[in-house]
PDB file of C-alpha atoms in Angstrom:
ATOM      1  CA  UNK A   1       0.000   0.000   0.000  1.00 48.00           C
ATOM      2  CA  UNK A   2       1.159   3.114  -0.773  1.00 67.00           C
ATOM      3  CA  UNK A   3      -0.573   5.302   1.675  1.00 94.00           C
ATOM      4  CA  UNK A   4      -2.355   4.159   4.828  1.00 97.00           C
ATOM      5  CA  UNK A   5      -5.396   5.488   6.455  1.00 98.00           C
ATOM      6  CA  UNK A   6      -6.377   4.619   9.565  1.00 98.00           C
ATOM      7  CA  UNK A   7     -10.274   4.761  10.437  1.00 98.00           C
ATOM      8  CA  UNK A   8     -11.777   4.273  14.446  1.00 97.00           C
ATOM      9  CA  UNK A   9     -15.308   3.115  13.554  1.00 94.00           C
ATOM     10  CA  UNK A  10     -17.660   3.521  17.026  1.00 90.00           C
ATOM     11  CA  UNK A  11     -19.879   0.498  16.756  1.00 90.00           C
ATOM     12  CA  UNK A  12     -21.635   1.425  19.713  1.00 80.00           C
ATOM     13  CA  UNK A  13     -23.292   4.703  17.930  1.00 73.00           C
ATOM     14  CA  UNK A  14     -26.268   3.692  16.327  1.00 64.00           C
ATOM     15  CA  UNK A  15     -26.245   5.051  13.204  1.00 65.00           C
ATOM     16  CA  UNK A  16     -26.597   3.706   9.223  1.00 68.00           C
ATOM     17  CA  UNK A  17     -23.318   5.382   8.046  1.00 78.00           C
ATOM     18  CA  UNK A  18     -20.322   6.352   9.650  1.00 87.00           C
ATOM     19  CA  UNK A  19     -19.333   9.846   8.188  1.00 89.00           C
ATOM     20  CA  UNK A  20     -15.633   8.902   8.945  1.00 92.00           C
ATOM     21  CA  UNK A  21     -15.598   5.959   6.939  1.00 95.00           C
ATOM     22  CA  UNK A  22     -17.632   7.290   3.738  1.00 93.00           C
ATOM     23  CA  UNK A  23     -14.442  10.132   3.928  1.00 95.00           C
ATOM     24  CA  UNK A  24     -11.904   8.281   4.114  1.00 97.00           C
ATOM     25  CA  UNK A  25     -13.796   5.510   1.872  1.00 96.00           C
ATOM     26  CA  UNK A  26     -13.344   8.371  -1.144  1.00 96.00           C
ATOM     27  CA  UNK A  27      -9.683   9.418   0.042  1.00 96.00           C
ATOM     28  CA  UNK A  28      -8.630   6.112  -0.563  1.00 97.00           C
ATOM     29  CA  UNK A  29     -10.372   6.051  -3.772  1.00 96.00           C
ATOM     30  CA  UNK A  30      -8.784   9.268  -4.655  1.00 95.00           C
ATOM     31  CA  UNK A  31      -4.925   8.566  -3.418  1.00 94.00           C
ATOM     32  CA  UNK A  32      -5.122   5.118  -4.069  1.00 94.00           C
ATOM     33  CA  UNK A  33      -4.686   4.520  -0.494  1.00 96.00           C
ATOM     34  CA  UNK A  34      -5.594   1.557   1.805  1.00 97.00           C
ATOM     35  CA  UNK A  35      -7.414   1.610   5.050  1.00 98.00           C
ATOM     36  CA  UNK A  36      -8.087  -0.093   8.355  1.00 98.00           C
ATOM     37  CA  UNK A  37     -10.592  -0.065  10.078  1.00 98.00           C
ATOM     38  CA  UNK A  38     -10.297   0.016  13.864  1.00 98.00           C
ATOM     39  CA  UNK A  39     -12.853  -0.850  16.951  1.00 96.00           C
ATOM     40  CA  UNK A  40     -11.767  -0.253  20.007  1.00 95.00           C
ATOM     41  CA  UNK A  41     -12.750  -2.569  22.683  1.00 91.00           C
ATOM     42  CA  UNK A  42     -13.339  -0.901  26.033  1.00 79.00           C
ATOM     43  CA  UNK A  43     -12.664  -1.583  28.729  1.00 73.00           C
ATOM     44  CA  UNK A  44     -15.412  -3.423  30.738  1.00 65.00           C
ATOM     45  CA  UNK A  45     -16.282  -3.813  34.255  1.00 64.00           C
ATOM     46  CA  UNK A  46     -16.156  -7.575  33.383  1.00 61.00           C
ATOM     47  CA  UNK A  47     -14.097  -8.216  36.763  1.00 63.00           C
ATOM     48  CA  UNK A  48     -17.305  -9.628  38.476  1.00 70.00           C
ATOM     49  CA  UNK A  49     -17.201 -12.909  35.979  1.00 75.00           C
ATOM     50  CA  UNK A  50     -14.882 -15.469  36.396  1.00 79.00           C
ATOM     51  CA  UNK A  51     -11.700 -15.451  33.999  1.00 78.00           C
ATOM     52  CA  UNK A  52     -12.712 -18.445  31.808  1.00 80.00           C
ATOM     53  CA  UNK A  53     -16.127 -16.237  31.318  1.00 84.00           C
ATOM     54  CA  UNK A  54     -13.729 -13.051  30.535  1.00 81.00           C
ATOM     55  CA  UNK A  55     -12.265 -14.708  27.875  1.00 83.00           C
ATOM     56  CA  UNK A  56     -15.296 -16.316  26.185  1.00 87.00           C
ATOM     57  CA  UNK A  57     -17.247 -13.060  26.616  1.00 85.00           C
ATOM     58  CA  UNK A  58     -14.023 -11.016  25.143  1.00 87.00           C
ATOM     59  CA  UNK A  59     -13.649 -13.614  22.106  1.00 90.00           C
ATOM     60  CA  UNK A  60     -17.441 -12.750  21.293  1.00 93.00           C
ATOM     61  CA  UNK A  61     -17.483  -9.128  21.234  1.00 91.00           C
ATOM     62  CA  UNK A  62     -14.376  -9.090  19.441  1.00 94.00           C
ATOM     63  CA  UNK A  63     -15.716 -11.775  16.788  1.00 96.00           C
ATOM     64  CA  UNK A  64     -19.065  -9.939  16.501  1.00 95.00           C
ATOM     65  CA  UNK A  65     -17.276  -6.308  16.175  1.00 95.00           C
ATOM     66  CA  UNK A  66     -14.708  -7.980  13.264  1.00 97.00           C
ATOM     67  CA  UNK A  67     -18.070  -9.345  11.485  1.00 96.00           C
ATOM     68  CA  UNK A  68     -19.602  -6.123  12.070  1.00 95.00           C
ATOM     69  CA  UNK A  69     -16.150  -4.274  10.332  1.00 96.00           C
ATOM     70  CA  UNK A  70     -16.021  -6.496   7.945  1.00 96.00           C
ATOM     71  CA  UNK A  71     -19.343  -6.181   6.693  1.00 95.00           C
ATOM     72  CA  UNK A  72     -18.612  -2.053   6.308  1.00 95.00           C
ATOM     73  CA  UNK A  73     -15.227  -2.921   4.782  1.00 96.00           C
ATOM     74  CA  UNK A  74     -16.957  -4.998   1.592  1.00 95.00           C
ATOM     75  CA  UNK A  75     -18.332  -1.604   1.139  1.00 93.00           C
ATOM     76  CA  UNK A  76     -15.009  -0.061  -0.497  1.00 94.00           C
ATOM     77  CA  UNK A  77     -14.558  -1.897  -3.578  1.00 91.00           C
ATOM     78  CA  UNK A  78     -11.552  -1.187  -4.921  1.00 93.00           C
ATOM     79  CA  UNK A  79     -10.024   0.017  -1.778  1.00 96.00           C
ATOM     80  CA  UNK A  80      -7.990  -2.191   0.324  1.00 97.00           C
ATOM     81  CA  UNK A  81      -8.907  -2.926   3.999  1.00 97.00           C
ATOM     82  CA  UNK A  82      -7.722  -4.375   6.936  1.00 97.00           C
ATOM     83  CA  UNK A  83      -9.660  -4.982  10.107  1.00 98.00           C
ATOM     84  CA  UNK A  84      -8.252  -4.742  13.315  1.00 98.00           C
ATOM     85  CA  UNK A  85      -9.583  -4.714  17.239  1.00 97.00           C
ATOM     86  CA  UNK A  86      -7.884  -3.742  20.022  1.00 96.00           C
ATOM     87  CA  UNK A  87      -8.765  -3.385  23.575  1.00 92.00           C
ATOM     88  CA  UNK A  88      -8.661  -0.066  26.274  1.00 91.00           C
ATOM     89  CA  UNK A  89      -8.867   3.489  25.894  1.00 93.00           C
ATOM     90  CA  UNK A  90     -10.029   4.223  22.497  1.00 94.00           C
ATOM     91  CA  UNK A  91      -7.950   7.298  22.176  1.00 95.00           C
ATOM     92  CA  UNK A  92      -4.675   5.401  23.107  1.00 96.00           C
ATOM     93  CA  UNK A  93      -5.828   2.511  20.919  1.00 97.00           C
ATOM     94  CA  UNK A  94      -6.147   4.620  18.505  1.00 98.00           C
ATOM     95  CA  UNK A  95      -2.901   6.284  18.835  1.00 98.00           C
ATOM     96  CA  UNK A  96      -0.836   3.440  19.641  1.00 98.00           C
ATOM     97  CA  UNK A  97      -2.499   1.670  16.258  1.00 98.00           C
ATOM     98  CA  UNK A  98      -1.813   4.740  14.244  1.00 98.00           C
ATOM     99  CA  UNK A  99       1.839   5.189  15.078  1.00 98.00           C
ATOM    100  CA  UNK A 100       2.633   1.385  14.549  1.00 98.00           C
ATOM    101  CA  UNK A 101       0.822   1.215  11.083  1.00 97.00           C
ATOM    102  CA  UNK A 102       1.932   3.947  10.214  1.00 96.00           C
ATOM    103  CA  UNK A 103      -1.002   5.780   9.178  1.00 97.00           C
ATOM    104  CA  UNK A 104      -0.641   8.655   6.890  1.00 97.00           C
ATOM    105  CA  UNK A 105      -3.903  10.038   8.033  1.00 98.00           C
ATOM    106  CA  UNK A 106      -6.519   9.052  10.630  1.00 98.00           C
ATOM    107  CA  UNK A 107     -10.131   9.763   9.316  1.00 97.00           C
ATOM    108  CA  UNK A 108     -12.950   9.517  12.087  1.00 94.00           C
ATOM    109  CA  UNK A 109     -16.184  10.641  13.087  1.00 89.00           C
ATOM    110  CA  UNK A 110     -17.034  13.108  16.245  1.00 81.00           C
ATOM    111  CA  UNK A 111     -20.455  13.319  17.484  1.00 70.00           C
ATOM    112  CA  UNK A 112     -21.413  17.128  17.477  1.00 65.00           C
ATOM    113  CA  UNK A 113     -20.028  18.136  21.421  1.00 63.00           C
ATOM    114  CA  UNK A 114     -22.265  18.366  24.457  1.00 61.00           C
ATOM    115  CA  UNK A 115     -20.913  20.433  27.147  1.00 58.00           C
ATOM    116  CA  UNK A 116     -19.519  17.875  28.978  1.00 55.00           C
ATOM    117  CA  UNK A 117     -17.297  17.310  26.145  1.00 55.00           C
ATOM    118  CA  UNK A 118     -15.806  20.739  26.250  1.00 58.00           C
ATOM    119  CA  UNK A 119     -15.164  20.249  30.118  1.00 50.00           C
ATOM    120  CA  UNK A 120     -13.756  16.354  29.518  1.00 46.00           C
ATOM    121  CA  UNK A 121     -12.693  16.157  26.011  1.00 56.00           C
ATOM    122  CA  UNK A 122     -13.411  13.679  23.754  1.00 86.00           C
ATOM    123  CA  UNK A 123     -12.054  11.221  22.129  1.00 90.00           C
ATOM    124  CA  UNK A 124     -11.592  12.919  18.743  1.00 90.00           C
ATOM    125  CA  UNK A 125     -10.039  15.559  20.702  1.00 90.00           C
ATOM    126  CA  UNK A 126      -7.149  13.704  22.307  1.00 93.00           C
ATOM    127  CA  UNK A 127      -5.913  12.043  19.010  1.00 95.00           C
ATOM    128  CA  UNK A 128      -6.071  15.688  17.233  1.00 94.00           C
ATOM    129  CA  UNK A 129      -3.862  16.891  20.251  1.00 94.00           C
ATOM    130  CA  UNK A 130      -1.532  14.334  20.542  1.00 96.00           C
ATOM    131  CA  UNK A 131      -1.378  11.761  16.698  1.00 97.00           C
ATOM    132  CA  UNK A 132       2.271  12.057  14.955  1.00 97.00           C
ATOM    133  CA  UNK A 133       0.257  12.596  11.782  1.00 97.00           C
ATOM    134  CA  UNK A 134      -2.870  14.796  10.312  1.00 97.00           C
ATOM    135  CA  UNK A 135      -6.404  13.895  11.557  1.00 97.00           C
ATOM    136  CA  UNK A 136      -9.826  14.695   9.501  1.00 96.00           C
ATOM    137  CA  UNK A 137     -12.425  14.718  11.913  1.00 92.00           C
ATOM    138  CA  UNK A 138     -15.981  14.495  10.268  1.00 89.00           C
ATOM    139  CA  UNK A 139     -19.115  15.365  11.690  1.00 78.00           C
ATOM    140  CA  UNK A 140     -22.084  13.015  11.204  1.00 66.00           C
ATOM    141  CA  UNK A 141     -24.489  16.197  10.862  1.00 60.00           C
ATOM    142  CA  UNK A 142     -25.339  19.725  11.370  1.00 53.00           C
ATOM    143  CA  UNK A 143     -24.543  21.326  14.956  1.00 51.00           C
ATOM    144  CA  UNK A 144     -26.865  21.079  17.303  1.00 54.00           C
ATOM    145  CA  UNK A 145     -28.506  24.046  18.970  1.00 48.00           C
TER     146      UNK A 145
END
């Protein structure tokens, strides 16, 4: 691949179409680029199971998030794609994915902010503070009010 872009998907936003993607779907298209896809696993408060239920709970999200990426993925013909899943803090994930890639450019969605997000930050705000390379941060829709 000549170029990579790296793409956080949130699978837990329910929505039809991740703005992110469709971007960086065209980008790709455009710089004949490939991407990857990334889901971030959270962490869980799984600590109240027992460790063989950890694991087996663990393989299943991870399984049903890859079938879930790779379903998106079949969407970019003519692009290539890779899926990967990691677990933690998205934003570190996400870094930590980026600079071992390396990715060119990270392409991802942001939500349109509630307060709390100015006071906290978001995700989309940490890796645009702190990636070693640029970020395009799309917005699923018109601000809110």
């Amino acid at each position: 691949m000549a170029s990579t872009i790296l793409v956080p998907i949130d699978l837990s936003l329910d929505r039809e179409h991740d703005p992110g993607f469709e971007q960086a779907r065209e980008i790709a298209r455009l710089a004949a680029s490939g991407l990857v896809l990334l889901y971030v696993l959270p962490d869980a408060p799984l600590g109240y199971i027992s460790p063989d239920q950890r694991a087996s709970t663990l393989a299943r999200l991870k399984y049903e998030a890859f079938e879930r990426l790779r379903a998106i993925a079949q969407t970019a013909v003519g692009v290539p794609v890779e899926v990967v899943i990691e677990e933690g803090s998205p934003a570190r994930a996400i870094l930590d994915v980026a600079r071992s890639l390396p990715a060119h450019l990270i392409v991802m969605a942001s939500h349109n902010p509630a307060f709390s997000d100015y006071v906290l930050g978001s995700v989309a705000a940490r890796v645009v503070r702190y990636a070693q390379c640029s970020v395009l941060v799309a917005r699923q829709g018109p601000p809110e009010d």
